[in-house]
Structure formats: C-alpha cells, structure tokens
PDB file of C-alpha atoms (C1' of nucleotides) in Angstrom:
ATOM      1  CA  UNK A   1      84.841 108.497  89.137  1.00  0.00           C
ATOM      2  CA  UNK A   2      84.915 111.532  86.949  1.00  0.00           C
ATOM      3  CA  UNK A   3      86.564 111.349  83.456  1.00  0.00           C
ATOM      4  CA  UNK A   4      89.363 113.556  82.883  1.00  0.00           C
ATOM      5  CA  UNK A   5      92.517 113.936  84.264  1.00  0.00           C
ATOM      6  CA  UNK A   6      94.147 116.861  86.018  1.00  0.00           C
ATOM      7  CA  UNK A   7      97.395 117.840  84.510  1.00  0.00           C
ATOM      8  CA  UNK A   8      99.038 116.945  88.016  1.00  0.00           C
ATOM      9  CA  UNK A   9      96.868 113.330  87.560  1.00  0.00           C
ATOM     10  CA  UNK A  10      98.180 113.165  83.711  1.00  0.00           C
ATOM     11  CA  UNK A  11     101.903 113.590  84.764  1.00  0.00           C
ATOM     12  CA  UNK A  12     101.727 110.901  87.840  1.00  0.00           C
ATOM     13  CA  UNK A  13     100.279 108.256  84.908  1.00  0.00           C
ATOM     14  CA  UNK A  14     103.190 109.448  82.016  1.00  0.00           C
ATOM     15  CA  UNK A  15     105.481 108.600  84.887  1.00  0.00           C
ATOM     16  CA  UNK A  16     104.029 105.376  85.756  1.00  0.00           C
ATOM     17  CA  UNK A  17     104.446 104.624  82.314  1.00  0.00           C
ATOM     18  CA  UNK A  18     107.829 105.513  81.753  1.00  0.00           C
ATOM     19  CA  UNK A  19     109.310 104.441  84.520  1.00  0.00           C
ATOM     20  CA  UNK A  20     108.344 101.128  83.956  1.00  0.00           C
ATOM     21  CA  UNK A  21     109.783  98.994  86.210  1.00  0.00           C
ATOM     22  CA  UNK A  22     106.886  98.701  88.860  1.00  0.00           C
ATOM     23  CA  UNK A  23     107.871 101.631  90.952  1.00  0.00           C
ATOM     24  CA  UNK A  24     106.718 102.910  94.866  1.00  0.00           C
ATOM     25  CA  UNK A  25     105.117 105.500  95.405  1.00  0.00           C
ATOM     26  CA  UNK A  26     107.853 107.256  96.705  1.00  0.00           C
ATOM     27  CA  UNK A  27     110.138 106.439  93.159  1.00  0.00           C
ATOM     28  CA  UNK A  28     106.646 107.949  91.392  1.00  0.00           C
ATOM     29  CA  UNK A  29     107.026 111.327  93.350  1.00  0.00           C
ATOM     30  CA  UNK A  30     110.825 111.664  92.879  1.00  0.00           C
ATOM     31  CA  UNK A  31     110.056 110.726  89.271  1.00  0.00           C
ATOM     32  CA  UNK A  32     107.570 113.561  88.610  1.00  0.00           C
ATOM     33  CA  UNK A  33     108.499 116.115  90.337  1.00  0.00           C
ATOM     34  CA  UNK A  34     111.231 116.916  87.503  1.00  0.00           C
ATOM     35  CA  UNK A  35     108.156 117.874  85.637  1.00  0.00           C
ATOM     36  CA  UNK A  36     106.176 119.513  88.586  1.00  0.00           C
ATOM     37  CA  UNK A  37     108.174 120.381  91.045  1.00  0.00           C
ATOM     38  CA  UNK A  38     105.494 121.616  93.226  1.00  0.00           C
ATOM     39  CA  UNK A  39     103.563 118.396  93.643  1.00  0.00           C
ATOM     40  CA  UNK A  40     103.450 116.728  96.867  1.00  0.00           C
ATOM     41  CA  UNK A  41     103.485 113.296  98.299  1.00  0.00           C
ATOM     42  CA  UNK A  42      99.681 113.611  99.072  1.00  0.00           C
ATOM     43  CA  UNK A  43      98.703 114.117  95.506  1.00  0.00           C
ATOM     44  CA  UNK A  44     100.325 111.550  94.359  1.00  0.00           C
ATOM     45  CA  UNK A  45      99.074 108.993  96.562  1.00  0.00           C
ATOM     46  CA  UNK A  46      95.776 110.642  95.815  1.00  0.00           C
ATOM     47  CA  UNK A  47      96.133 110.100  92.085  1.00  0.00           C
ATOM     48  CA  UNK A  48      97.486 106.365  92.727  1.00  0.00           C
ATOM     49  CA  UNK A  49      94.505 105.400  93.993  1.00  0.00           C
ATOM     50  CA  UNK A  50      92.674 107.269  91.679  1.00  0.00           C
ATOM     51  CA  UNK A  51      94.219 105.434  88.682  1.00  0.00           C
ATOM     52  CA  UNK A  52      94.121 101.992  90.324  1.00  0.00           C
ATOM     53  CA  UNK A  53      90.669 102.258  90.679  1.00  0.00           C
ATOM     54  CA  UNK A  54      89.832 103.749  87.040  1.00  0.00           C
ATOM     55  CA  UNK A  55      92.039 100.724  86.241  1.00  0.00           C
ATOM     56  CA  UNK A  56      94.912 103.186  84.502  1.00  0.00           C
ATOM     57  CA  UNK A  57      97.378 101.487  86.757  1.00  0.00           C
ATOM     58  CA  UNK A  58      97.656  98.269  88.921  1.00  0.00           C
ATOM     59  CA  UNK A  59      98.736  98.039  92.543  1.00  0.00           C
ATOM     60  CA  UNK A  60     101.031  95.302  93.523  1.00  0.00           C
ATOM     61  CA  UNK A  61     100.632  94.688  96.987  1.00  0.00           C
ATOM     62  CA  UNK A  62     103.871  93.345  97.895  1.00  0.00           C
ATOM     63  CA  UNK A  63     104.882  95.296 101.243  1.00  0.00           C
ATOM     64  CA  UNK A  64     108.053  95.241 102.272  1.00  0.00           C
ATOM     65  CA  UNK A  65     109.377  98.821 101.030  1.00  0.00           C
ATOM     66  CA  UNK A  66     105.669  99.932 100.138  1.00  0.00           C
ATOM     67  CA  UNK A  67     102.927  99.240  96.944  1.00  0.00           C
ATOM     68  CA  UNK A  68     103.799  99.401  93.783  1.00  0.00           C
ATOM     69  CA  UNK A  69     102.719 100.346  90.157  1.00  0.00           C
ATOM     70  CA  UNK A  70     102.526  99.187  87.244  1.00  0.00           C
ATOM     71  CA  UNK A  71     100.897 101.516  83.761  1.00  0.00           C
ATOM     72  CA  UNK A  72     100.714  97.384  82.431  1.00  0.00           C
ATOM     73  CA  UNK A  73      97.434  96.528  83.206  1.00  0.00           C
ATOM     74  CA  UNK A  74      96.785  93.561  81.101  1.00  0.00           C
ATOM     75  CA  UNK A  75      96.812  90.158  83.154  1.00  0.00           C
ATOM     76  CA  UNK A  76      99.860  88.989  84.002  1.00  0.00           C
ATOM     77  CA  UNK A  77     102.518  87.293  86.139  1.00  0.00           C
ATOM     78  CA  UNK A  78     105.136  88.171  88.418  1.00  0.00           C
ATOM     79  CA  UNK A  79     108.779  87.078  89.782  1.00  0.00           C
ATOM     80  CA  UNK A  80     109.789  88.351  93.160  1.00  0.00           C
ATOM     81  CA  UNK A  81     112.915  87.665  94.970  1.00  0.00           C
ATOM     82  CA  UNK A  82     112.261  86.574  98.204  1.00  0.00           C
ATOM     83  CA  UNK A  83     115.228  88.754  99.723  1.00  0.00           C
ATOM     84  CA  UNK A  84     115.042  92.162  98.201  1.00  0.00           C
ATOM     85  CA  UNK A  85     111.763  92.233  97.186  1.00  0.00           C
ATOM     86  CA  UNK A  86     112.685  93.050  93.741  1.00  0.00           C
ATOM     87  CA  UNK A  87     109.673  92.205  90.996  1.00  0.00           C
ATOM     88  CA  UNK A  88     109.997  91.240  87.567  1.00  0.00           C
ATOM     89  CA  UNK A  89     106.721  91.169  85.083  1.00  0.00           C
ATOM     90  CA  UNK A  90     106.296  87.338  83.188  1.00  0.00           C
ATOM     91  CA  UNK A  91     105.328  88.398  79.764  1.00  0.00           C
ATOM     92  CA  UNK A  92     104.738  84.745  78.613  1.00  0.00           C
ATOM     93  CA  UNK A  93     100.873  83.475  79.503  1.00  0.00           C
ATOM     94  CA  UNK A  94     101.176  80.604  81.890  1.00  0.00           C
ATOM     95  CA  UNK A  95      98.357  78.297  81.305  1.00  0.00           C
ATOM     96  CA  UNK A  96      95.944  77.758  83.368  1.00  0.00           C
ATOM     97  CA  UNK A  97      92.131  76.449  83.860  1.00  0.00           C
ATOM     98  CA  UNK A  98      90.406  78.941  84.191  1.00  0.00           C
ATOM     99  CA  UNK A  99      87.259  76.870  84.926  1.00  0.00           C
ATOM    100  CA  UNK A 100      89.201  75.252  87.706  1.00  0.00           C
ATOM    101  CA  UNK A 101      89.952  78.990  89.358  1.00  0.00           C
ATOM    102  CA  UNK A 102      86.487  79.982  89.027  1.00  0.00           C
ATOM    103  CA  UNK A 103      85.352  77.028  90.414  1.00  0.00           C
ATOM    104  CA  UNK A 104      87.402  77.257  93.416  1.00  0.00           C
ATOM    105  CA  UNK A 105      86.468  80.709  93.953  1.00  0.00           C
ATOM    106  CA  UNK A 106      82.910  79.976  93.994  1.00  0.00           C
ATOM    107  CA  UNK A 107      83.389  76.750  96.588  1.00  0.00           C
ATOM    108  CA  UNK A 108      84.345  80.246  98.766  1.00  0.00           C
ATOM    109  CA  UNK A 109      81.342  81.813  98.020  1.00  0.00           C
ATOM    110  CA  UNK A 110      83.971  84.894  96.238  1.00  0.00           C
ATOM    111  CA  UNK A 111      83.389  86.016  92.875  1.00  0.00           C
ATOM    112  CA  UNK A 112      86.304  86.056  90.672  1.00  0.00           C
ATOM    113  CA  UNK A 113      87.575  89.188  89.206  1.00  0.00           C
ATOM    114  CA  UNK A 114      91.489  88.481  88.455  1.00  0.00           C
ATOM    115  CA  UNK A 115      94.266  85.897  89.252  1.00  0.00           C
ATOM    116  CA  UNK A 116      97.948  86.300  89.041  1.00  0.00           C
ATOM    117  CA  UNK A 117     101.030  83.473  89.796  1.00  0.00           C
ATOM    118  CA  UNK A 118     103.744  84.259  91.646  1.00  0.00           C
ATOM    119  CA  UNK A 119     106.898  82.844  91.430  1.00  0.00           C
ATOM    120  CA  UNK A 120     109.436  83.665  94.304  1.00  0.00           C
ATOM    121  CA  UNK A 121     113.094  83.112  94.326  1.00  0.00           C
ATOM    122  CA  UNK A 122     115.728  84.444  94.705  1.00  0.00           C
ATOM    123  CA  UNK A 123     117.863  87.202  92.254  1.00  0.00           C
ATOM    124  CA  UNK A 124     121.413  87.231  90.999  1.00  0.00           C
ATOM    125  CA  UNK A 125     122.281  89.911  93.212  1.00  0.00           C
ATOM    126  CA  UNK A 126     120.767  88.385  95.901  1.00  0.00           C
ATOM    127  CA  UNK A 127     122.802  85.142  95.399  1.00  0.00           C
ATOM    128  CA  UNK A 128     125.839  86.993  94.748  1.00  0.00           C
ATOM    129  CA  UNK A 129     125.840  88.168  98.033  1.00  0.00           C
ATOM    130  CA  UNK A 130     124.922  85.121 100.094  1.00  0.00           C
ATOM    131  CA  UNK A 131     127.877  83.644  98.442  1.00  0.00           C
TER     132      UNK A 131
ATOM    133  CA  UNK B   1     119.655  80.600 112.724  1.00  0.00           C
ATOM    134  CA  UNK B   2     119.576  78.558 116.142  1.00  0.00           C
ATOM    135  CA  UNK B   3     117.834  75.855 116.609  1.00  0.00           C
ATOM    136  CA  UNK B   4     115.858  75.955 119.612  1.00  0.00           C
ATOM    137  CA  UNK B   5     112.652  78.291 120.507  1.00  0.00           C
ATOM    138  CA  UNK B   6     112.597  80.046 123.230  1.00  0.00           C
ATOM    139  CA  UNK B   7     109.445  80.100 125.513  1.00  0.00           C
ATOM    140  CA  UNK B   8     108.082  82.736 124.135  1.00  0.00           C
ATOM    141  CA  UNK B   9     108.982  81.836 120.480  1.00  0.00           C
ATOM    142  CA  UNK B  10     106.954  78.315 120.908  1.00  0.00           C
ATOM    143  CA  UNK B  11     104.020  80.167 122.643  1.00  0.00           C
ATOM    144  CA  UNK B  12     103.863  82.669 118.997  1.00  0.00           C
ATOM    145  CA  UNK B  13     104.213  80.046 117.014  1.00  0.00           C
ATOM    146  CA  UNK B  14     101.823  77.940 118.842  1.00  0.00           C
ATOM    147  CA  UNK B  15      99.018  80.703 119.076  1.00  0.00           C
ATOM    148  CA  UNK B  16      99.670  81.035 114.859  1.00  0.00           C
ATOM    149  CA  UNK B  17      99.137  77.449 114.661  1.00  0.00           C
ATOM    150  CA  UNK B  18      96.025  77.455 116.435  1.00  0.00           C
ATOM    151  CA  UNK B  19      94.714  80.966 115.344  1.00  0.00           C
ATOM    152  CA  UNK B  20      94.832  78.954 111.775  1.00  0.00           C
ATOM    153  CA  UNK B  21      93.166  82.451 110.017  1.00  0.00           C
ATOM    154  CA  UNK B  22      95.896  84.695 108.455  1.00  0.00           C
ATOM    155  CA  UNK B  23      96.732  86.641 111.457  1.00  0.00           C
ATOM    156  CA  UNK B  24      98.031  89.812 111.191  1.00  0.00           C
ATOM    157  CA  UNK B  25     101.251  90.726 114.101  1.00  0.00           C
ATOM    158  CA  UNK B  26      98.888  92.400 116.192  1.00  0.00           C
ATOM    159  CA  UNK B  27      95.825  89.825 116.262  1.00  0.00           C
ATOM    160  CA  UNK B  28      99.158  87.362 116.920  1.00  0.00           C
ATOM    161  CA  UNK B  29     100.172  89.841 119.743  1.00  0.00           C
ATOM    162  CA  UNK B  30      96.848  90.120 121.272  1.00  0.00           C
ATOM    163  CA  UNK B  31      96.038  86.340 121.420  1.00  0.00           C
ATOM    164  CA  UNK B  32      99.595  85.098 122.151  1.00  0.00           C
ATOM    165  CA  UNK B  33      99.336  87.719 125.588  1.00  0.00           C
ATOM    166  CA  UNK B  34      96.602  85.156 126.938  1.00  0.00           C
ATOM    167  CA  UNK B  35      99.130  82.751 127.954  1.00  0.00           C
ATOM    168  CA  UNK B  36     102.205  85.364 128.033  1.00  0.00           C
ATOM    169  CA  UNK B  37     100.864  88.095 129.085  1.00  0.00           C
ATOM    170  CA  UNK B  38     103.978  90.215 129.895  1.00  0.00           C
ATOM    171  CA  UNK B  39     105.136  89.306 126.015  1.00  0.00           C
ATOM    172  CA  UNK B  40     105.955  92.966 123.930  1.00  0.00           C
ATOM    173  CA  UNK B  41     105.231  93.644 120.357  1.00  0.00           C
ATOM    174  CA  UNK B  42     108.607  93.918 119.132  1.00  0.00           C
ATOM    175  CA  UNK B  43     108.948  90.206 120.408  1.00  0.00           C
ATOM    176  CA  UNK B  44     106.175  89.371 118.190  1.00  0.00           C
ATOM    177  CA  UNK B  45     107.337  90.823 115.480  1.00  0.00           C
ATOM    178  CA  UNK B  46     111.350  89.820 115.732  1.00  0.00           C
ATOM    179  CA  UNK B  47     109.971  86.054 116.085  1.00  0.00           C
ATOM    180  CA  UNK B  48     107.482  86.199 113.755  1.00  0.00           C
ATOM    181  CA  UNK B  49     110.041  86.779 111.137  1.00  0.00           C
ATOM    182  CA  UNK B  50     112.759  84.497 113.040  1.00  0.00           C
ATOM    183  CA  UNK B  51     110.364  81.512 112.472  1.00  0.00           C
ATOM    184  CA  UNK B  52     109.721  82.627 108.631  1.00  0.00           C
ATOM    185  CA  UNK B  53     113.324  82.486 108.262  1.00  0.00           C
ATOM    186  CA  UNK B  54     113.183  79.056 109.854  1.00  0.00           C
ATOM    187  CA  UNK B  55     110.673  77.796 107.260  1.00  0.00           C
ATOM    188  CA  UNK B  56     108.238  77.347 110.512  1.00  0.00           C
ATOM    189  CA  UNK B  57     105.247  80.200 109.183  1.00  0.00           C
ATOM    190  CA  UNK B  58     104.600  81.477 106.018  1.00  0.00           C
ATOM    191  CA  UNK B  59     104.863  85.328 105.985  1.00  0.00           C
ATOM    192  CA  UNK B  60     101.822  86.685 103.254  1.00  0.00           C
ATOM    193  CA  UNK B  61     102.992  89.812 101.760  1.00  0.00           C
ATOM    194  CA  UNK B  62      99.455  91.876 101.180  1.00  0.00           C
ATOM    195  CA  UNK B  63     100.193  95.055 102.776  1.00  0.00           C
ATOM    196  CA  UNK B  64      96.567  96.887 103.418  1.00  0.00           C
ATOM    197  CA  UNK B  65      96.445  96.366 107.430  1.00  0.00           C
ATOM    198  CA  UNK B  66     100.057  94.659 107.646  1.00  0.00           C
ATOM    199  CA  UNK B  67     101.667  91.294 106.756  1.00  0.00           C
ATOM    200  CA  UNK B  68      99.853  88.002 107.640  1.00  0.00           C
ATOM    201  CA  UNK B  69     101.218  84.508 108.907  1.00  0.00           C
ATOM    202  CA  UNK B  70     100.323  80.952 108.161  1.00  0.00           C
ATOM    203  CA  UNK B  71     101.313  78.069 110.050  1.00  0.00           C
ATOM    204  CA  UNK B  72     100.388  76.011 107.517  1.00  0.00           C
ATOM    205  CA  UNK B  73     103.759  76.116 105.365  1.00  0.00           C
ATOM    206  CA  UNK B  74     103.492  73.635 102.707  1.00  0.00           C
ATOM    207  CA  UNK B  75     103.056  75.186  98.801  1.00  0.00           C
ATOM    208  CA  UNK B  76      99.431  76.385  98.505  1.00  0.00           C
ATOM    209  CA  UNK B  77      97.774  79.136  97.138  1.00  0.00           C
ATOM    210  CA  UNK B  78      94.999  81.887  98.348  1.00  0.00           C
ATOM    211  CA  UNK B  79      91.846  83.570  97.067  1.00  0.00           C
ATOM    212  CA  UNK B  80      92.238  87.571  98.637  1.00  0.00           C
ATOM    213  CA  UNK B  81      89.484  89.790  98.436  1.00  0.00           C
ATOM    214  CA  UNK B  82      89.913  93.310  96.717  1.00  0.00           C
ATOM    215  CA  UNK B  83      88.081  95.170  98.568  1.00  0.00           C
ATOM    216  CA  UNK B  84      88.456  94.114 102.754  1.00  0.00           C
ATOM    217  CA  UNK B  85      91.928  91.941 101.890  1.00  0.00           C
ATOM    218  CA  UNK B  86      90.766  88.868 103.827  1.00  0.00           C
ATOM    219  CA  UNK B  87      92.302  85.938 102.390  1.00  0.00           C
ATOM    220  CA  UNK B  88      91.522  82.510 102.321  1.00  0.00           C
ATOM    221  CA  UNK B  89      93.625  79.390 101.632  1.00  0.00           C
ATOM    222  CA  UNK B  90      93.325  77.170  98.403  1.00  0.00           C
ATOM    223  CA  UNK B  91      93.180  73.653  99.323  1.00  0.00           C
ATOM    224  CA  UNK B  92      93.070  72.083  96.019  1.00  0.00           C
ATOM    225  CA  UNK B  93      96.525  71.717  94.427  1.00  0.00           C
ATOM    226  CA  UNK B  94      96.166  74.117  91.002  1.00  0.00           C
ATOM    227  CA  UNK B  95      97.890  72.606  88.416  1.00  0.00           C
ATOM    228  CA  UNK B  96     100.508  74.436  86.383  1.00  0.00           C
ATOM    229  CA  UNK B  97     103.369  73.376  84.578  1.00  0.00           C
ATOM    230  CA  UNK B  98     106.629  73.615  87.168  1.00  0.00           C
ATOM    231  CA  UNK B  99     108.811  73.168  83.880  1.00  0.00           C
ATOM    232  CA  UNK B 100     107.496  75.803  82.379  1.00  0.00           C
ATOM    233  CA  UNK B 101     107.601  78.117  85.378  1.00  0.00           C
ATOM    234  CA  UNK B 102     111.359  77.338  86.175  1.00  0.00           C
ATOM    235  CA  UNK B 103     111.864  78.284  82.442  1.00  0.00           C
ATOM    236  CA  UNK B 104     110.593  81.641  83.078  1.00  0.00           C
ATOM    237  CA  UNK B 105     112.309  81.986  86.199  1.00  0.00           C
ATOM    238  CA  UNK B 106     115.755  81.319  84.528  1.00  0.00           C
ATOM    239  CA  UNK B 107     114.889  83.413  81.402  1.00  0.00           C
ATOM    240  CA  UNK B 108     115.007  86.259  84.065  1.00  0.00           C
ATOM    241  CA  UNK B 109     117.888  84.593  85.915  1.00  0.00           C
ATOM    242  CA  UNK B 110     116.090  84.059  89.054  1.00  0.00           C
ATOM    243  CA  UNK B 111     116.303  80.892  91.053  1.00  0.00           C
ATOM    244  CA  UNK B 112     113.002  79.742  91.448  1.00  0.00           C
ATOM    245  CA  UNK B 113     111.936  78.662  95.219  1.00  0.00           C
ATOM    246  CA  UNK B 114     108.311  78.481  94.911  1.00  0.00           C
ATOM    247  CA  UNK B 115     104.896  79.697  93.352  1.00  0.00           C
ATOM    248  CA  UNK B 116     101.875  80.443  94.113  1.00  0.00           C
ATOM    249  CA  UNK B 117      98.552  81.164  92.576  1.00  0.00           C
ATOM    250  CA  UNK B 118      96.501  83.867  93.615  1.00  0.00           C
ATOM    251  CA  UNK B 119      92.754  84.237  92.761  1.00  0.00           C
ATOM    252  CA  UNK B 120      91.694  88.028  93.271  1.00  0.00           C
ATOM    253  CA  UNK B 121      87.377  88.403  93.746  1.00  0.00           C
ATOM    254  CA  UNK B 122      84.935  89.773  95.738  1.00  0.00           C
ATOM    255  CA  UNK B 123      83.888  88.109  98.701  1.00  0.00           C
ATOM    256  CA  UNK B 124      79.959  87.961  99.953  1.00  0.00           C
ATOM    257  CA  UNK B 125      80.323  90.604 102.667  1.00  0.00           C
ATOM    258  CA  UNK B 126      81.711  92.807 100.257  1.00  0.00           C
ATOM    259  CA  UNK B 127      79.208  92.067  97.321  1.00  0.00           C
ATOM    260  CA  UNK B 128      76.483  92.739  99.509  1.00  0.00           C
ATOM    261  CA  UNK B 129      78.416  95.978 100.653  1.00  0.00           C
ATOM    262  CA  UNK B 130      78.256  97.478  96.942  1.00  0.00           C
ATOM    263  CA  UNK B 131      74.996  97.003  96.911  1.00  0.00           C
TER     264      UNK B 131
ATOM    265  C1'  DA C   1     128.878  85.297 134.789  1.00  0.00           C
ATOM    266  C1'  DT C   2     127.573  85.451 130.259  1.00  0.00           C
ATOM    267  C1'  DG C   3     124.977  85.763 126.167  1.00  0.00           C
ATOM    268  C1'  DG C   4     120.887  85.574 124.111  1.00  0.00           C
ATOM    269  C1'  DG C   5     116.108  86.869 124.766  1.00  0.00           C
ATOM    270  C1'  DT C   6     112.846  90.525 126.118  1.00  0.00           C
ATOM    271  C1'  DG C   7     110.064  94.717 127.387  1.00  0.00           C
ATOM    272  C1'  DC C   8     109.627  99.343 126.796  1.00  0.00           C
ATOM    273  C1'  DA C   9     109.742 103.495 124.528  1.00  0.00           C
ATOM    274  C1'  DA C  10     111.329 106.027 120.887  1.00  0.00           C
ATOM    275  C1'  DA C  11     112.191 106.124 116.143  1.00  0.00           C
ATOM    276  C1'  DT C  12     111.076 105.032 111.251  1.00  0.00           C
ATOM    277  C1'  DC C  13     108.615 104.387 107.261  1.00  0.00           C
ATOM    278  C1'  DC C  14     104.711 104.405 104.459  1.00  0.00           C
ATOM    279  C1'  DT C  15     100.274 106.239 103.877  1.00  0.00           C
ATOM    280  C1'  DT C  16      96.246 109.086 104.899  1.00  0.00           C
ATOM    281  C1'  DT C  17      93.749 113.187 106.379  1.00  0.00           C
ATOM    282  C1'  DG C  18      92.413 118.002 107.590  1.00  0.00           C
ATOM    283  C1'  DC C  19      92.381 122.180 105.994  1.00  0.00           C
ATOM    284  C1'  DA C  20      93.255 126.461 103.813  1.00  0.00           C
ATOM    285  C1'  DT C  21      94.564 127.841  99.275  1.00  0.00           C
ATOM    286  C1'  DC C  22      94.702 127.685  94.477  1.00  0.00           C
ATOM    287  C1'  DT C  23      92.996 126.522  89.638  1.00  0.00           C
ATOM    288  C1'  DG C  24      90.495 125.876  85.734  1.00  0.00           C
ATOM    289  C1'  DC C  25      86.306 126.613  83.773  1.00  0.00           C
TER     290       DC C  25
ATOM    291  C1'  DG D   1      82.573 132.436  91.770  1.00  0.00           C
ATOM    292  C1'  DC D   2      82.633 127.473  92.542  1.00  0.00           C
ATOM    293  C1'  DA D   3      83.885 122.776  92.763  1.00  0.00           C
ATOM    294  C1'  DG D   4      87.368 120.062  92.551  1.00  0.00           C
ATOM    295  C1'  DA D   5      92.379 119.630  92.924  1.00  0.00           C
ATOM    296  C1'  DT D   6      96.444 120.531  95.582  1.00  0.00           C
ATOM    297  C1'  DG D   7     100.297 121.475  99.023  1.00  0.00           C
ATOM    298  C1'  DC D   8     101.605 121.328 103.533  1.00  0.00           C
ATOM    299  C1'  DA D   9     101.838 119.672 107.892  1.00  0.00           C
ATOM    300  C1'  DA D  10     100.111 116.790 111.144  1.00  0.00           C
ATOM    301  C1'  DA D  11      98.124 112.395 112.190  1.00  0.00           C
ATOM    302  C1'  DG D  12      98.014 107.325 111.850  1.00  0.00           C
ATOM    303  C1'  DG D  13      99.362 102.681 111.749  1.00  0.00           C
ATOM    304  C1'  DA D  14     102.600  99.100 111.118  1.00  0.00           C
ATOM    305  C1'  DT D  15     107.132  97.728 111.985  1.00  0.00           C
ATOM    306  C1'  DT D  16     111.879  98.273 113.686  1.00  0.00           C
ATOM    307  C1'  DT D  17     115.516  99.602 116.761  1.00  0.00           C
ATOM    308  C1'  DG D  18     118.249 101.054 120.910  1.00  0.00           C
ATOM    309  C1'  DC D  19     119.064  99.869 125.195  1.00  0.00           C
ATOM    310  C1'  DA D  20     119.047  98.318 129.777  1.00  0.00           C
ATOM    311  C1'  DC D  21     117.437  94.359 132.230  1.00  0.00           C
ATOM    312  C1'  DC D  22     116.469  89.569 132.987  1.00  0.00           C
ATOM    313  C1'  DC D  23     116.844  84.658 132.667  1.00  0.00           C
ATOM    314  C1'  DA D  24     118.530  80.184 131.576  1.00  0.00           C
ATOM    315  C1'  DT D  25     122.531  77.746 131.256  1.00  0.00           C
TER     316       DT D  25
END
DNA sequence: ATGGGTGCAAATCCTTTGCATCTGC
DNA sequence: GCAGATGCAAAGGATTTGCACCCAT
C-alpha cells in the first residue's frame, strides 16, 4: 500500500467527499470527470479499491444498482429502502453490547473487525408511489 | 402476486430450503437442475425474486459473487467475512432497542420494516490465508 | 383455447483486466 | 529512464429481457 496519492487518486477521494451522499461508482466518475476529464472508468474503480482498502473510503455492499462509497468512515449505521435501494447514514450511536457481538463472532470461530445495523423500510417516495 | 407455485417455483424454493447455506442464483440453479433438469437460469432468477416478494426467501444484498437467499425468513442477523464474503447466520436474538430504531427511521421519514445486525470479521480460512 | 410459466439466446449492467502509453520523479 | 499510474477497449460475470413455445386448466 504505498503512501501518497496520485493527483487522479486525490480527485476520486475530494469527490467522494463532496458528493456525500454514498455514491456508485458510476456517480464518482461522472462526478470527477468535471475536474479530469480524461479519467476513465478503470481508474476509478482502481482508486476505489485503493481507498477502501487504505480505509480513506468505505464500501457499502448493497447491490442492486452497484457498491457504493462513503469518505465517512467512522462506524456507523444505515437506512435503506427496501424498493429503491436508496441509503441514508444514522448519525445517532445505537447501543449495543459489544461484548455480546464479539462473543458471537468468536462462537464462529471469525474475528471481529466491524459491525453495522441496518434498518430497511421503505422511503417517502417509495410510498408515494405505491399509493 | 398469485398465490400458488408453480412446479418449478416449489422445486427452487424447496432446493433453497434444503441447501440451508446462503446460496448464490447459480449454486440455486445448479442444485435445483437435479430434480428439474430442463429448468433455465432466468427461471431461477425471476422466481427467486417472485418468492422474495412473497415473503417466502430472504434475498441478502452483498454483491461480491451475486445476491444470496435464505429460506430461513424470520428477523435474524449475519456475521460476513471481509475478505471471501461467506456469511453465516446469527442465531442469538441481538438485543437493540426497536423504539429507538423506529425513532431514527422516522427522523429520516422512512417506514421502518425491519433491521438487522451485521458483524463484519475475518473468518479462519481467511486468517490463516494472511498469514 | 388461453394465459401464465418457461427455455433459450441475446442484451444489459457493473466491474475487472490486458496492454500500450504516459507521467512524475 | 523507470516504475507506477492511466486510458482504452475488450473480457467477465451476474442478472434481465424478448420472444416463441409449452402446459395446465
């Protein structure tokens, strides 16, 4: 894992950043190439992974339309509507034992690194339009 | 939604049932073709997400090598490994504060359906992996 | 006979890879 | 000049769709 970032690595995080609101890959590219238009899809799929794993950025495996990111890296919680996949961050800590968690993992023989809740339901929209 | 399965629905649902593991479409695909063996992908996949709609499987939303399906439907929650994305089921009920959680939810105006916990680690095979 | 269910193949979508070129140091 | 970074295009893999056919009712 080297140290420094190249300037097309540097734009891919700023965008991450601003962006904000957990975006694809796809909404990362389209976001940054107003400031480098030559980048391609490769790099930044490259430099996704590259940030995920320096921990710059977390992946949010969460199919549907693709991963997504997210420049906060802290632990935290997430909201998902079931029907359009949309994701929301929690900001408030839900409690929980984390005693109990690692003693779960354990009684699997896996060594716990990170948890995360997940609440599903559904969005305005998405009501709206079942209505 | 109808009501009734068709032959080849029961036999996928069935082979998820007794399969019990997470499995992805294709592992469903290739076992379900033991007793129905003229059966096509797309089938698997169209009633695969029929019987998620019908609150028969649960569809697990960890992209990596493709969506996985559990038979076992009730609220529960999973320990997923980082680095090969198996996942296991939680048997113990995690406690967390519903009232609080449906707070959140409606702070963000989401209807909440359900939760679950997920405990991110390392499992053995890939421990000894790293090593 | 009629409508839903199904197989097949083609089409999509997201992601990764190979490779030749380019860049920064 | 070199090693790593990059763009492009092609490859891959999972999933979906179009469509004609088949089957149960």
């Amino acid at each position: 894992m080297q140290t420094k970032l190249s300037t097309n690595a540097q734009a891919v995080f700023e965008t991450v950043q601003h962006l904000g609101n957990h975006p694809t890959a796809s909404e990362v590219y389209e976001a940054v190439r107003q400031s480098r238009p030559r980048i391609g899809m490769a790099t930044v799929y490259r430099t996704l992974h590259q940030l995920a794993e320096m921990g710059l950025v977390l992946e949010i495996d969460h199919s549907a339309e693709g991963c997504r990111y997210d420049a906060h890296t802290g632990r935290h919680d997430h909201i998902i509507c079931k029907s359009c996949g949309k994701l929301w961050d929690l900001s408030g800590e839900i409690p929980l034992q984390q005693i109990l968690l690692q003693r779960l993992a354990q009684e699997q023989g896996i060594e716990m690194l990170s948890h995360e809740v997940r609440i599903y339901g559904l969005c305005e929209t998405c009501r709206q339009a079942t209505k």
